[in-house]
Amino acid sequence: MRFRVEEEQHARLLAQPETGMGYQLVSEQSHTWLILNASVAIPLEGGELSEEDRDWLYTEYVVTPDDYRRLDTGQLVDRPDWMEREIRSLSELPPYEGGIRVQTHGSYPSTTRRGEHFVRYSAYGFDRRIRSDGGVYRGTYATTVTDLPLVPSGLAAVARYALPNPAPAIFEYQIVPPAGTVIHCGTCEPKHHQAGGGVEIKFDAQLPRGSAFGAAVIPER
């Protein structure tokens, strides 16, 4: 069963860090929820997606460039009828009061260098972690440009960053934070039936306007 996150809940989720690139794991009483793009909530069974939900993500929630229209400002926005017929309202759930379980395995703190570039892969042409002014929310994940040769396609990104969403992460966002930005660096451990091994960067502070731009589209496979 899938639930649509209501507009008023977007800010609460975006104010908290990601668990990995493009997703959050939310603890609510005895349940764990997978939150994708602060838009869709899916309950996990034993910490994993059900086969039904995995199939749904493959076939019904794959976001392609045709699903979006480009504004004069160059921003990408949701189509007006955003999947409402497939997703129940998250307002039917108890109020969200849980915390986010942030992945910290193998990470160490560091700071960015002047002009250093990072890349974020996403299944969404409208990635909610990237603000409309090009700012980036605190706790957002990305990777390094040196990892790019190992990510030739959206499916390769899913495997390398062990993403729970099996839909190809075909949208590539460029992020250039100010020099001296505090980050955590590490490698992605195997999980979600994916190999992992990719370099991960988590921005520990919100990035200012103009830090992110895109999204370029890479091959699906």
Tab-separated table of C-alpha atoms in Angstrom:
chain	number	residue	atom	x	y	z
A	1	MET	CA	0.000	0.000	0.000
A	2	ARG	CA	1.310	3.435	-0.920
A	3	PHE	CA	0.474	6.814	0.602
A	4	ARG	CA	0.814	10.307	-0.808
A	5	VAL	CA	2.563	12.796	1.462
A	6	GLU	CA	0.407	15.869	1.959
A	7	GLU	CA	1.747	19.320	1.104
A	8	GLU	CA	1.962	20.440	4.733
A	9	GLN	CA	4.162	17.446	5.569
A	10	HIS	CA	6.763	18.133	2.880
A	11	ALA	CA	8.530	20.788	4.954
A	12	ARG	CA	8.754	18.510	8.003
A	13	LEU	CA	10.438	15.788	5.979
A	14	LEU	CA	12.734	18.107	4.031
A	15	ALA	CA	13.933	19.690	7.278
A	16	GLN	CA	15.363	16.314	8.317
A	17	PRO	CA	18.328	14.564	6.704
A	18	GLU	CA	18.116	11.771	4.188
A	19	THR	CA	19.026	8.191	4.985
A	20	GLY	CA	20.610	7.850	1.555
A	21	MET	CA	20.456	9.474	-1.855
A	22	GLY	CA	16.807	10.216	-2.612
A	23	TYR	CA	15.118	8.520	0.331
A	24	GLN	CA	14.392	8.618	4.051
A	25	LEU	CA	13.588	5.821	6.478
A	26	VAL	CA	11.030	7.074	8.983
A	27	SER	CA	10.383	5.326	12.296
A	28	GLU	CA	6.785	5.597	13.487
A	29	GLN	CA	5.964	3.503	16.562
A	30	SER	CA	6.779	-0.090	15.542
A	31	HIS	CA	6.761	0.588	11.801
A	32	THR	CA	9.374	1.779	9.336
A	33	TRP	CA	8.328	3.792	6.304
A	34	LEU	CA	10.259	4.418	3.126
A	35	ILE	CA	9.796	8.044	2.034
A	36	LEU	CA	10.679	8.822	-1.579
A	37	ASN	CA	11.286	12.421	-2.626
A	38	ALA	CA	9.243	13.637	0.384
A	39	SER	CA	6.219	12.700	-1.744
A	40	VAL	CA	5.397	9.017	-1.334
A	41	ALA	CA	5.366	6.853	1.811
A	42	ILE	CA	5.569	3.053	1.599
A	43	PRO	CA	5.486	0.783	4.680
A	44	LEU	CA	8.339	-1.726	4.800
A	45	GLU	CA	7.882	-5.389	5.646
A	46	GLY	CA	10.797	-6.647	7.711
A	47	GLY	CA	12.801	-3.641	6.588
A	48	GLU	CA	12.232	-4.385	2.894
A	49	LEU	CA	9.831	-3.369	0.156
A	50	SER	CA	7.236	-5.968	-0.729
A	51	GLU	CA	7.395	-7.475	-4.211
A	52	GLU	CA	4.122	-5.717	-5.011
A	53	ASP	CA	5.550	-2.326	-4.081
A	54	ARG	CA	8.780	-2.970	-5.997
A	55	ASP	CA	6.752	-3.890	-9.075
A	56	TRP	CA	4.640	-0.766	-8.620
A	57	LEU	CA	7.730	1.439	-8.471
A	58	TYR	CA	9.061	-0.172	-11.646
A	59	THR	CA	5.849	0.152	-13.632
A	60	GLU	CA	3.762	2.985	-12.186
A	61	TYR	CA	6.120	5.448	-10.532
A	62	VAL	CA	8.925	5.667	-13.061
A	63	VAL	CA	9.378	9.372	-13.707
A	64	THR	CA	10.514	10.259	-17.217
A	65	PRO	CA	11.256	13.632	-18.822
A	66	ASP	CA	7.860	13.491	-20.547
A	67	ASP	CA	6.156	13.652	-17.136
A	68	TYR	CA	7.325	17.219	-16.596
A	69	ARG	CA	6.996	20.566	-18.315
A	70	ARG	CA	9.769	23.146	-18.318
A	71	LEU	CA	8.968	26.686	-17.163
A	72	ASP	CA	10.546	29.837	-18.588
A	73	THR	CA	12.755	29.939	-15.483
A	74	GLY	CA	14.181	26.534	-16.369
A	75	GLN	CA	12.654	24.873	-13.328
A	76	LEU	CA	11.050	21.452	-13.567
A	77	VAL	CA	7.685	21.046	-11.869
A	78	ASP	CA	5.224	18.270	-11.208
A	79	ARG	CA	2.512	17.577	-13.711
A	80	PRO	CA	-0.884	18.736	-12.355
A	81	ASP	CA	-2.414	15.266	-11.940
A	82	TRP	CA	0.539	13.885	-9.983
A	83	MET	CA	-0.311	10.197	-9.464
A	84	GLU	CA	-3.311	10.937	-7.257
A	85	ARG	CA	-5.241	7.956	-8.536
A	86	GLU	CA	-2.580	5.440	-7.456
A	87	ILE	CA	-1.598	6.822	-4.046
A	88	ARG	CA	-3.674	7.097	-0.902
A	89	SER	CA	-3.351	10.158	1.287
A	90	LEU	CA	-0.751	10.039	4.040
A	91	SER	CA	-3.189	12.025	6.186
A	92	GLU	CA	-4.923	8.703	6.878
A	93	LEU	CA	-1.891	7.727	8.970
A	94	PRO	CA	-1.163	8.874	12.533
A	95	PRO	CA	0.738	12.192	12.644
A	96	TYR	CA	4.406	11.763	11.846
A	97	GLU	CA	6.418	11.959	15.059
A	98	GLY	CA	9.279	9.560	14.381
A	99	GLY	CA	12.890	10.338	13.657
A	100	ILE	CA	15.019	9.721	10.616
A	101	ARG	CA	17.582	6.933	10.857
A	102	VAL	CA	20.558	8.500	9.111
A	103	GLN	CA	23.204	6.263	7.605
A	104	THR	CA	26.596	7.055	9.131
A	105	HIS	CA	28.452	3.776	8.583
A	106	GLY	CA	32.015	4.351	7.436
A	107	SER	CA	31.675	8.124	7.198
A	108	TYR	CA	34.084	10.818	8.311
A	109	PRO	CA	33.778	14.624	8.449
A	110	SER	CA	35.509	16.885	5.964
A	111	THR	CA	35.076	20.249	4.228
A	112	THR	CA	34.655	21.150	0.577
A	113	ARG	CA	37.312	22.840	-1.537
A	114	ARG	CA	36.833	25.927	-3.693
A	115	GLY	CA	35.055	24.999	-6.944
A	116	GLU	CA	34.598	21.365	-5.936
A	117	HIS	CA	31.719	19.699	-7.804
A	118	PHE	CA	29.346	16.993	-6.627
A	119	VAL	CA	26.586	15.082	-8.397
A	120	ARG	CA	23.211	13.863	-7.194
A	121	TYR	CA	21.324	11.089	-8.999
A	122	SER	CA	17.561	10.996	-8.746
A	123	ALA	CA	14.572	9.227	-10.251
A	124	TYR	CA	12.792	12.586	-10.195
A	125	GLY	CA	13.065	15.520	-12.566
A	126	PHE	CA	11.559	17.553	-9.737
A	127	ASP	CA	13.771	16.584	-6.806
A	128	ARG	CA	12.391	18.195	-3.658
A	129	ARG	CA	15.803	18.284	-1.950
A	130	ILE	CA	16.870	20.835	-4.583
A	131	ARG	CA	15.145	24.128	-3.821
A	132	SER	CA	13.635	26.257	-6.584
A	133	ASP	CA	16.412	28.853	-6.137
A	134	GLY	CA	19.164	26.245	-6.470
A	135	GLY	CA	19.704	25.879	-2.741
A	136	VAL	CA	20.026	22.411	-1.219
A	137	TYR	CA	18.477	21.191	2.026
A	138	ARG	CA	20.672	20.170	4.946
A	139	GLY	CA	21.296	16.432	5.101
A	140	THR	CA	21.080	15.873	1.333
A	141	TYR	CA	23.206	13.114	-0.212
A	142	ALA	CA	25.303	13.298	-3.379
A	143	THR	CA	28.461	11.740	-4.812
A	144	THR	CA	31.794	12.970	-6.175
A	145	VAL	CA	32.627	13.719	-9.805
A	146	THR	CA	35.355	11.064	-9.613
A	147	ASP	CA	32.583	8.479	-9.177
A	148	LEU	CA	30.872	9.533	-12.439
A	149	PRO	CA	32.673	7.109	-14.804
A	150	LEU	CA	31.207	4.237	-12.786
A	151	VAL	CA	27.634	5.498	-13.202
A	152	PRO	CA	26.835	5.400	-16.946
A	153	SER	CA	23.080	4.930	-16.493
A	154	GLY	CA	20.141	5.320	-14.141
A	155	LEU	CA	20.117	1.623	-13.292
A	156	ALA	CA	23.846	1.762	-12.540
A	157	ALA	CA	23.133	4.555	-10.034
A	158	VAL	CA	20.492	2.404	-8.316
A	159	ALA	CA	23.017	-0.411	-7.869
A	160	ARG	CA	26.061	1.671	-6.927
A	161	TYR	CA	24.265	3.762	-4.287
A	162	ALA	CA	22.064	0.863	-3.089
A	163	LEU	CA	18.851	2.791	-3.642
A	164	PRO	CA	15.608	1.215	-2.391
A	165	ASN	CA	13.677	2.692	-5.312
A	166	PRO	CA	14.347	0.367	-8.277
A	167	ALA	CA	13.267	3.016	-10.809
A	168	PRO	CA	16.308	4.217	-12.823
A	169	ALA	CA	17.842	7.358	-11.304
A	170	ILE	CA	18.194	9.082	-14.675
A	171	PHE	CA	18.281	12.707	-13.496
A	172	GLU	CA	21.731	14.110	-12.755
A	173	TYR	CA	22.012	17.289	-10.673
A	174	GLN	CA	25.251	19.256	-10.391
A	175	ILE	CA	26.018	20.715	-6.949
A	176	VAL	CA	28.791	23.241	-6.262
A	177	PRO	CA	28.792	24.195	-2.559
A	178	PRO	CA	30.762	27.103	-1.104
A	179	ALA	CA	34.316	26.310	-0.059
A	180	GLY	CA	34.530	25.146	3.530
A	181	THR	CA	31.090	23.498	3.611
A	182	VAL	CA	31.064	20.719	6.209
A	183	ILE	CA	30.309	17.308	4.717
A	184	HIS	CA	30.447	13.650	5.696
A	185	CYS	CA	32.145	11.246	3.294
A	186	GLY	CA	31.903	7.486	3.031
A	187	THR	CA	31.045	4.517	0.854
A	188	CYS	CA	27.608	3.022	0.416
A	189	GLU	CA	27.210	-0.370	2.083
A	190	PRO	CA	25.246	-3.179	0.371
A	191	LYS	CA	21.517	-2.998	1.109
A	192	HIS	CA	18.105	-3.036	-0.554
A	193	HIS	CA	19.253	-5.988	-2.704
A	194	GLN	CA	21.873	-3.743	-4.323
A	195	ALA	CA	25.670	-4.041	-4.334
A	196	GLY	CA	26.541	-0.525	-3.164
A	197	GLY	CA	30.176	0.568	-3.118
A	198	GLY	CA	29.647	4.108	-4.393
A	199	VAL	CA	31.160	7.190	-2.784
A	200	GLU	CA	28.589	9.126	-0.761
A	201	ILE	CA	28.675	12.723	0.437
A	202	LYS	CA	26.185	14.204	2.913
A	203	PHE	CA	25.963	17.982	3.227
A	204	ASP	CA	25.751	18.838	6.919
A	205	ALA	CA	24.418	22.344	6.306
A	206	GLN	CA	21.877	23.869	3.955
A	207	LEU	CA	23.533	25.122	0.770
A	208	PRO	CA	22.770	28.654	-0.457
A	209	ARG	CA	20.879	29.605	-3.589
A	210	GLY	CA	22.617	28.831	-6.857
A	211	SER	CA	24.513	25.847	-5.460
A	212	ALA	CA	22.640	23.252	-7.542
A	213	PHE	CA	21.557	23.144	-11.152
A	214	GLY	CA	20.273	20.605	-13.676
A	215	ALA	CA	18.788	18.207	-14.220
A	216	ALA	CA	20.604	16.494	-17.070
A	217	VAL	CA	19.165	13.163	-18.200
A	218	ILE	CA	21.415	10.102	-18.467
A	219	PRO	CA	20.528	6.794	-20.181
A	220	GLU	CA	18.079	4.550	-18.383
A	221	ARG	CA	20.274	1.449	-18.804
